[in-house]
Amino acid sequence: MEIESAVAPPSSPLTRLNTFVATSRVGKHFKLTERNTTFTTELRAGTTTFLTMAYILAVNATILSDSGATCSVHDCIPLCSNPTFNSNCTGPNLHLIIPTTSCKFHPVNPGYTACIQRVRKDLIVATVVSSLIGCVIMGTFANLPLALAPAMGSNAYFAYTVVGFHGSGKVSYESALAAVFVEGVLFLLISAIGLRAKLAKIVPKPVRISSSAGIGLFLAFIGLQNNEGIGLIGYSSSTLVTLAACPESSRAKLAQVITLPNGTVSVLSNVSSGVMCVGNRMESPTFWLGVVGFVIISYCLVKNVKGSIIYGIVFVTAVSLFRNTQVTAFPNTPEGDSSYNYFKTIVDVHKIR
């Protein structure tokens, strides 16, 4: 009687890696086997989560820097009465103009702009550090696969309603930050004593579900705008929002004005960014690049390709890195050159001043 013995096929390197990590102290701490998951699955999920949340690093810093942050009139530099002589304001009928509070608004003073750019880098570092601390605590101590980062709703309320664009609100930047700190301490206390969970249960379930949907719609609305998104949505005087997706050269800046009895026009609000399309709708190259990335993600999801979101994001990012193209993330402007030089350093430790 012959006995046939089946030889198990050799395991792949990824399988051996997953087995090794699962039996290690790290795998046992995060309960990979109990949760029916593997190291490579969690690595892929973590990469996807990071790439889908990385926009917060730039958007959060941009929104908060729009408040003016710590920049003030003292950061504005004196300009020549004739802009063509700013480098050498000497001669007849030429004099230096002492900056006033108007230097913070359009046309923004170069000194104030430089301060905003410096603060924006500070805020990027602050966003990275706060997100890192939150994610480490959530993963290491709470042992939950959740990523934490600054909220995208409260920062807009902080910058545009409380402090106001470039400090045009009634509350100073420092006072608003103090209020946020007190709010954080209160939330920490009610969470530590278990009151937060009880308060959450008081809120009806439909309200909790609809709040999540509302936050999702808010983030989608931000992503569809010109400033921080692909620009599909633009301003309309009739319907407030309308289809846009026009190139940068076809966007107009807006401001609320009033005509005085003597016929002069006075500006009542700050000048916005290019939020209104004056032509060439649906012809923005960056918009169509975003559409291609969305199609790649959708196709990979339909085909059950692992890491589909990663492929779409990496494709759009790689195409945007090339300069002298219509979809570049580094246009040939002073701000684009500054961003490109900062990007070329690959690794940079920015010190918050």
GROMACS .gro file of C-alpha atoms in nm:
model
  353
    1MET     CA    1   0.000   0.000   0.000
    2GLU     CA    2   0.149   0.324  -0.111
    3ILE     CA    3   0.107   0.635   0.094
    4GLU     CA    4   0.117   0.962  -0.095
    5SER     CA    5   0.244   1.262   0.094
    6ALA     CA    6   0.149   1.609  -0.021
    7VAL     CA    7   0.421   1.866  -0.003
    8ALA     CA    8   0.299   2.214   0.088
    9PRO     CA    9   0.395   2.472  -0.172
   10PRO     CA   10   0.658   2.720  -0.057
   11SER     CA   11   0.511   3.033   0.092
   12SER     CA   12   0.570   3.370  -0.070
   13PRO     CA   13   0.796   3.632   0.087
   14LEU     CA   14   0.492   3.846   0.175
   15THR     CA   15   0.326   3.553   0.352
   16ARG     CA   16   0.641   3.486   0.553
   17LEU     CA   17   0.666   3.854   0.637
   18ASN     CA   18   0.304   3.867   0.753
   19THR     CA   19   0.352   3.554   0.965
   20PHE     CA   20   0.668   3.693   1.122
   21VAL     CA   21   0.507   4.027   1.211
   22ALA     CA   22   0.188   3.861   1.340
   23THR     CA   23   0.386   3.646   1.586
   24SER     CA   24   0.611   3.930   1.697
   25ARG     CA   25   0.548   4.161   1.992
   26VAL     CA   26   0.427   4.432   1.756
   27GLY     CA   27   0.175   4.200   1.591
   28LYS     CA   28   0.048   4.074   1.924
   29HIS     CA   29   0.013   4.428   2.058
   30PHE     CA   30  -0.200   4.536   1.763
   31LYS     CA   31  -0.386   4.200   1.759
   32LEU     CA   32  -0.334   4.136   1.388
   33THR     CA   33  -0.439   3.770   1.409
   34GLU     CA   34  -0.744   3.836   1.629
   35ARG     CA   35  -0.863   4.106   1.391
   36ASN     CA   36  -0.814   3.880   1.089
   37THR     CA   37  -0.574   4.115   0.916
   38THR     CA   38  -0.212   4.116   0.805
   39PHE     CA   39   0.084   4.351   0.820
   40THR     CA   40   0.082   4.423   0.444
   41THR     CA   41  -0.293   4.494   0.454
   42GLU     CA   42  -0.248   4.743   0.735
   43LEU     CA   43   0.054   4.896   0.560
   44ARG     CA   44  -0.149   4.947   0.243
   45ALA     CA   45  -0.444   5.085   0.440
   46GLY     CA   46  -0.219   5.323   0.631
   47THR     CA   47  -0.057   5.450   0.311
   48THR     CA   48  -0.398   5.509   0.154
   49THR     CA   49  -0.519   5.692   0.464
   50PHE     CA   50  -0.210   5.914   0.466
   51LEU     CA   51  -0.239   6.002   0.098
   52THR     CA   52  -0.609   6.084   0.127
   53MET     CA   53  -0.548   6.301   0.434
   54ALA     CA   54  -0.220   6.464   0.330
   55TYR     CA   55  -0.410   6.752   0.170
   56ILE     CA   56  -0.487   6.873   0.522
   57LEU     CA   57  -0.121   6.969   0.567
   58ALA     CA   58  -0.144   7.232   0.294
   59VAL     CA   59  -0.511   7.326   0.320
   60ASN     CA   60  -0.514   7.370   0.697
   61ALA     CA   61  -0.204   7.589   0.685
   62THR     CA   62  -0.346   7.795   0.397
   63ILE     CA   63  -0.680   7.851   0.570
   64LEU     CA   64  -0.524   7.950   0.902
   65SER     CA   65  -0.268   8.176   0.734
   66ASP     CA   66  -0.557   8.357   0.563
   67SER     CA   67  -0.643   8.489   0.909
   68GLY     CA   68  -0.312   8.674   0.908
   69ALA     CA   69  -0.189   8.472   1.207
   70THR     CA   70   0.080   8.666   1.393
   71CYS     CA   71   0.149   8.901   1.099
   72SER     CA   72   0.054   9.265   1.149
   73VAL     CA   73   0.100   9.609   1.002
   74HIS     CA   74   0.452   9.613   1.149
   75ASP     CA   75   0.551   9.346   0.894
   76CYS     CA   76   0.454   9.574   0.605
   77ILE     CA   77   0.740   9.761   0.445
   78PRO     CA   78   0.731  10.126   0.330
   79LEU     CA   79   0.674  10.156  -0.045
   80CYS     CA   80   0.758  10.432  -0.284
   81SER     CA   81   0.482  10.663  -0.403
   82ASN     CA   82   0.573  10.546  -0.754
   83PRO     CA   83   0.583  10.163  -0.755
   84THR     CA   84   0.840  10.159  -1.035
   85PHE     CA   85   1.096  10.316  -0.799
   86ASN     CA   86   1.049  10.086  -0.496
   87SER     CA   87   1.413   9.978  -0.503
   88ASN     CA   88   1.542  10.336  -0.508
   89CYS     CA   89   1.281  10.588  -0.396
   90THR     CA   90   1.484  10.903  -0.445
   91GLY     CA   91   1.410  11.193  -0.670
   92PRO     CA   92   1.163  11.475  -0.721
   93ASN     CA   93   0.800  11.407  -0.631
   94LEU     CA   94   0.896  11.070  -0.476
   95HIS     CA   95   0.844  10.976  -0.111
   96LEU     CA   96   0.799  10.667   0.102
   97ILE     CA   97   0.444  10.576   0.205
   98ILE     CA   98   0.419  10.463   0.567
   99PRO     CA   99   0.214  10.137   0.584
  100THR     CA  100  -0.135  10.148   0.733
  101THR     CA  101  -0.389   9.875   0.807
  102SER     CA  102  -0.479   9.873   0.437
  103CYS     CA  103  -0.141   9.712   0.361
  104LYS     CA  104  -0.291   9.377   0.465
  105PHE     CA  105  -0.548   9.381   0.187
  106HIS     CA  106  -0.537   9.387  -0.191
  107PRO     CA  107  -0.289   9.483  -0.319
  108VAL     CA  108  -0.113   9.313  -0.028
  109ASN     CA  109   0.214   9.468   0.086
  110PRO     CA  110   0.521   9.254  -0.008
  111GLY     CA  111   0.641   9.250   0.352
  112TYR     CA  112   0.306   9.124   0.475
  113THR     CA  113   0.301   8.860   0.200
  114ALA     CA  114   0.646   8.737   0.305
  115CYS     CA  115   0.527   8.712   0.664
  116ILE     CA  116   0.222   8.510   0.557
  117GLN     CA  117   0.443   8.270   0.359
  118ARG     CA  118   0.671   8.223   0.659
  119VAL     CA  119   0.378   8.164   0.894
  120ARG     CA  120   0.226   7.918   0.647
  121LYS     CA  121   0.538   7.700   0.675
  122ASP     CA  122   0.515   7.726   1.054
  123LEU     CA  123   0.153   7.610   1.039
  124ILE     CA  124   0.245   7.316   0.814
  125VAL     CA  125   0.496   7.201   1.077
  126ALA     CA  126   0.238   7.252   1.354
  127THR     CA  127  -0.018   7.050   1.158
  128VAL     CA  128   0.232   6.768   1.104
  129VAL     CA  129   0.334   6.755   1.469
  130SER     CA  130  -0.022   6.765   1.605
  131SER     CA  131  -0.135   6.496   1.360
  132LEU     CA  132   0.166   6.280   1.445
  133ILE     CA  133   0.100   6.301   1.819
  134GLY     CA  134  -0.270   6.225   1.774
  135CYS     CA  135  -0.210   5.927   1.545
  136VAL     CA  136   0.061   5.779   1.770
  137ILE     CA  137  -0.162   5.803   2.079
  138MET     CA  138  -0.464   5.661   1.895
  139GLY     CA  139  -0.267   5.368   1.751
  140THR     CA  140  -0.036   5.288   2.042
  141PHE     CA  141  -0.259   5.341   2.345
  142ALA     CA  142  -0.615   5.318   2.212
  143ASN     CA  143  -0.508   5.044   1.965
  144LEU     CA  144  -0.757   5.165   1.705
  145PRO     CA  145  -0.694   5.204   1.329
  146LEU     CA  146  -0.797   5.569   1.322
  147ALA     CA  147  -0.600   5.867   1.190
  148LEU     CA  148  -0.634   6.205   1.358
  149ALA     CA  149  -0.571   6.548   1.208
  150PRO     CA  150  -0.700   6.904   1.255
  151ALA     CA  151  -1.066   6.940   1.162
  152MET     CA  152  -1.148   7.110   0.834
  153GLY     CA  153  -1.463   7.282   0.958
  154SER     CA  154  -1.347   7.457   1.271
  155ASN     CA  155  -1.036   7.599   1.104
  156ALA     CA  156  -1.245   7.776   0.838
  157TYR     CA  157  -1.477   7.915   1.107
  158PHE     CA  158  -1.171   8.025   1.305
  159ALA     CA  159  -1.003   8.198   1.010
  160TYR     CA  160  -1.289   8.359   0.823
  161THR     CA  161  -1.554   8.422   1.089
  162VAL     CA  162  -1.380   8.466   1.425
  163VAL     CA  163  -1.045   8.625   1.329
  164GLY     CA  164  -1.145   8.731   0.977
  165PHE     CA  165  -0.941   8.750   0.658
  166HIS     CA  166  -0.601   8.900   0.747
  167GLY     CA  167  -0.730   8.994   1.091
  168SER     CA  168  -1.036   9.188   0.975
  169GLY     CA  169  -1.260   9.026   1.239
  170LYS     CA  170  -1.340   9.145   1.590
  171VAL     CA  171  -1.129   8.886   1.771
  172SER     CA  172  -0.751   8.885   1.760
  173TYR     CA  173  -0.556   8.580   1.648
  174GLU     CA  174  -0.402   8.532   1.992
  175SER     CA  175  -0.737   8.558   2.174
  176ALA     CA  176  -0.897   8.310   1.934
  177LEU     CA  177  -0.612   8.062   1.989
  178ALA     CA  178  -0.659   8.097   2.366
  179ALA     CA  179  -1.028   8.014   2.324
  180VAL     CA  180  -0.938   7.706   2.118
  181PHE     CA  181  -0.694   7.597   2.391
  182VAL     CA  182  -0.961   7.630   2.661
  183GLU     CA  183  -1.202   7.437   2.440
  184GLY     CA  184  -0.947   7.157   2.404
  185VAL     CA  185  -0.891   7.136   2.778
  186LEU     CA  186  -1.266   7.118   2.841
  187PHE     CA  187  -1.308   6.840   2.584
  188LEU     CA  188  -1.021   6.650   2.742
  189LEU     CA  189  -1.180   6.676   3.087
  190ILE     CA  190  -1.529   6.564   2.981
  191SER     CA  191  -1.372   6.277   2.786
  192ALA     CA  192  -1.163   6.166   3.083
  193ILE     CA  193  -1.463   6.148   3.316
  194GLY     CA  194  -1.684   5.976   3.057
  195LEU     CA  195  -1.924   6.267   3.016
  196ARG     CA  196  -1.847   6.305   2.645
  197ALA     CA  197  -1.980   5.958   2.562
  198LYS     CA  198  -2.298   6.026   2.758
  199LEU     CA  199  -2.348   6.357   2.578
  200ALA     CA  200  -2.297   6.184   2.244
  201LYS     CA  201  -2.567   5.931   2.326
  202ILE     CA  202  -2.812   6.210   2.401
  203VAL     CA  203  -2.786   6.332   2.042
  204PRO     CA  204  -3.041   6.143   1.829
  205LYS     CA  205  -2.893   5.884   1.593
  206PRO     CA  206  -3.030   6.052   1.276
  207VAL     CA  207  -2.853   6.374   1.378
  208ARG     CA  208  -2.522   6.191   1.431
  209ILE     CA  209  -2.548   6.020   1.093
  210SER     CA  210  -2.651   6.337   0.912
  211SER     CA  211  -2.366   6.529   1.077
  212SER     CA  212  -2.115   6.285   0.928
  213ALA     CA  213  -2.277   6.326   0.589
  214GLY     CA  214  -2.274   6.704   0.625
  215ILE     CA  215  -1.904   6.707   0.709
  216GLY     CA  216  -1.838   6.489   0.404
  217LEU     CA  217  -2.031   6.726   0.180
  218PHE     CA  218  -1.843   7.022   0.327
  219LEU     CA  219  -1.507   6.860   0.250
  220ALA     CA  220  -1.627   6.770  -0.100
  221PHE     CA  221  -1.736   7.131  -0.152
  222ILE     CA  222  -1.388   7.252  -0.051
  223GLY     CA  223  -1.228   7.005  -0.290
  224LEU     CA  224  -1.442   7.127  -0.579
  225GLN     CA  225  -1.356   7.497  -0.534
  226ASN     CA  226  -1.078   7.690  -0.703
  227ASN     CA  227  -0.856   7.776  -0.406
  228GLU     CA  228  -0.796   7.432  -0.257
  229GLY     CA  229  -0.953   7.198  -0.511
  230ILE     CA  230  -0.999   7.121  -0.880
  231GLY     CA  231  -1.212   7.429  -0.948
  232LEU     CA  232  -1.531   7.266  -1.072
  233ILE     CA  233  -1.741   7.506  -0.860
  234GLY     CA  234  -1.730   7.882  -0.907
  235TYR     CA  235  -1.923   8.188  -0.791
  236SER     CA  236  -2.251   8.294  -0.950
  237SER     CA  237  -2.442   8.610  -0.864
  238SER     CA  238  -2.771   8.433  -0.943
  239THR     CA  239  -2.732   8.089  -0.785
  240LEU     CA  240  -2.425   8.155  -0.564
  241VAL     CA  241  -2.247   7.852  -0.712
  242THR     CA  242  -2.220   7.727  -1.069
  243LEU     CA  243  -2.002   7.513  -1.292
  244ALA     CA  244  -1.663   7.673  -1.349
  245ALA     CA  245  -1.342   7.475  -1.421
  246CYS     CA  246  -1.189   7.768  -1.609
  247PRO     CA  247  -0.814   7.838  -1.638
  248GLU     CA  248  -0.640   8.078  -1.402
  249SER     CA  249  -0.635   8.349  -1.669
  250SER     CA  250  -1.016   8.340  -1.694
  251ARG     CA  251  -1.090   8.391  -1.324
  252ALA     CA  252  -1.196   8.722  -1.175
  253LYS     CA  253  -1.157   8.857  -0.821
  254LEU     CA  254  -1.462   8.999  -0.648
  255ALA     CA  255  -1.532   9.248  -0.371
  256GLN     CA  256  -1.846   9.405  -0.226
  257VAL     CA  257  -1.863   9.775  -0.316
  258ILE     CA  258  -2.100  10.067  -0.261
  259THR     CA  259  -2.150  10.380  -0.471
  260LEU     CA  260  -2.152  10.694  -0.257
  261PRO     CA  261  -2.377  10.995  -0.332
  262ASN     CA  262  -2.081  11.184  -0.479
  263GLY     CA  263  -2.028  10.909  -0.736
  264THR     CA  264  -1.720  10.749  -0.581
  265VAL     CA  265  -1.703  10.374  -0.525
  266SER     CA  266  -1.598  10.238  -0.187
  267VAL     CA  267  -1.497   9.878  -0.115
  268LEU     CA  268  -1.695   9.725   0.173
  269SER     CA  269  -1.521   9.387   0.191
  270ASN     CA  270  -1.189   9.226   0.119
  271VAL     CA  271  -1.102   9.132  -0.236
  272SER     CA  272  -1.151   8.761  -0.287
  273SER     CA  273  -0.934   8.523  -0.483
  274GLY     CA  274  -1.029   8.423  -0.838
  275VAL     CA  275  -1.367   8.269  -0.759
  276MET     CA  276  -1.564   8.376  -1.066
  277CYS     CA  277  -1.521   8.246  -1.420
  278VAL     CA  278  -1.554   8.505  -1.697
  279GLY     CA  279  -1.510   8.254  -1.978
  280ASN     CA  280  -1.353   7.926  -2.096
  281ARG     CA  281  -1.563   7.714  -1.861
  282MET     CA  282  -1.471   7.346  -1.832
  283GLU     CA  283  -1.135   7.416  -2.000
  284SER     CA  284  -0.908   7.408  -1.695
  285PRO     CA  285  -0.617   7.162  -1.748
  286THR     CA  286  -0.586   7.096  -1.375
  287PHE     CA  287  -0.955   7.007  -1.356
  288TRP     CA  288  -0.923   6.747  -1.629
  289LEU     CA  289  -0.610   6.608  -1.465
  290GLY     CA  290  -0.818   6.559  -1.152
  291VAL     CA  291  -1.086   6.387  -1.359
  292VAL     CA  292  -0.827   6.147  -1.504
  293GLY     CA  293  -0.708   6.063  -1.152
  294PHE     CA  294  -1.069   5.999  -1.047
  295VAL     CA  295  -1.122   5.770  -1.347
  296ILE     CA  296  -0.809   5.573  -1.257
  297ILE     CA  297  -0.930   5.525  -0.899
  298SER     CA  298  -1.280   5.427  -1.016
  299TYR     CA  299  -1.150   5.176  -1.271
  300CYS     CA  300  -0.918   5.013  -1.019
  301LEU     CA  301  -1.201   4.989  -0.765
  302VAL     CA  302  -1.428   4.820  -1.021
  303LYS     CA  303  -1.150   4.572  -1.102
  304ASN     CA  304  -1.083   4.512  -0.729
  305VAL     CA  305  -0.723   4.634  -0.762
  306LYS     CA  306  -0.561   4.667  -0.422
  307GLY     CA  307  -0.433   5.017  -0.355
  308SER     CA  308  -0.654   5.178  -0.620
  309ILE     CA  309  -0.671   5.512  -0.439
  310ILE     CA  310  -0.292   5.515  -0.407
  311TYR     CA  311  -0.246   5.471  -0.782
  312GLY     CA  312  -0.477   5.760  -0.866
  313ILE     CA  313  -0.318   5.998  -0.616
  314VAL     CA  314   0.038   5.904  -0.717
  315PHE     CA  315  -0.042   5.955  -1.087
  316VAL     CA  316  -0.189   6.303  -1.037
  317THR     CA  317   0.095   6.401  -0.802
  318ALA     CA  318   0.367   6.279  -1.040
  319VAL     CA  319   0.221   6.469  -1.338
  320SER     CA  320   0.187   6.788  -1.129
  321LEU     CA  321   0.554   6.790  -1.031
  322PHE     CA  322   0.684   6.881  -1.378
  323ARG     CA  323   0.736   7.254  -1.426
  324ASN     CA  324   0.651   7.457  -1.737
  325THR     CA  325   0.328   7.268  -1.792
  326GLN     CA  326  -0.034   7.380  -1.762
  327VAL     CA  327  -0.096   7.143  -1.472
  328THR     CA  328   0.218   7.208  -1.270
  329ALA     CA  329   0.197   7.265  -0.897
  330PHE     CA  330   0.490   7.509  -0.928
  331PRO     CA  331   0.396   7.788  -1.174
  332ASN     CA  332   0.649   8.044  -1.291
  333THR     CA  333   0.558   8.297  -1.023
  334PRO     CA  334   0.747   8.415  -0.713
  335GLU     CA  335   0.528   8.191  -0.496
  336GLY     CA  336   0.573   7.899  -0.737
  337ASP     CA  337   0.951   7.943  -0.738
  338SER     CA  338   0.955   7.958  -0.357
  339SER     CA  339   0.746   7.641  -0.330
  340TYR     CA  340   0.966   7.462  -0.586
  341ASN     CA  341   1.288   7.555  -0.407
  342TYR     CA  342   1.136   7.436  -0.080
  343PHE     CA  343   1.025   7.111  -0.246
  344LYS     CA  344   1.371   7.043  -0.390
  345THR     CA  345   1.520   7.015  -0.044
  346ILE     CA  346   1.337   6.677  -0.018
  347VAL     CA  347   1.390   6.675   0.359
  348ASP     CA  348   1.373   6.998   0.553
  349VAL     CA  349   1.341   7.067   0.923
  350HIS     CA  350   1.157   7.399   0.941
  351LYS     CA  351   1.199   7.581   1.270
  352ILE     CA  352   0.891   7.763   1.395
  353ARG     CA  353   0.982   8.120   1.486
   0.00000   0.00000   0.00000
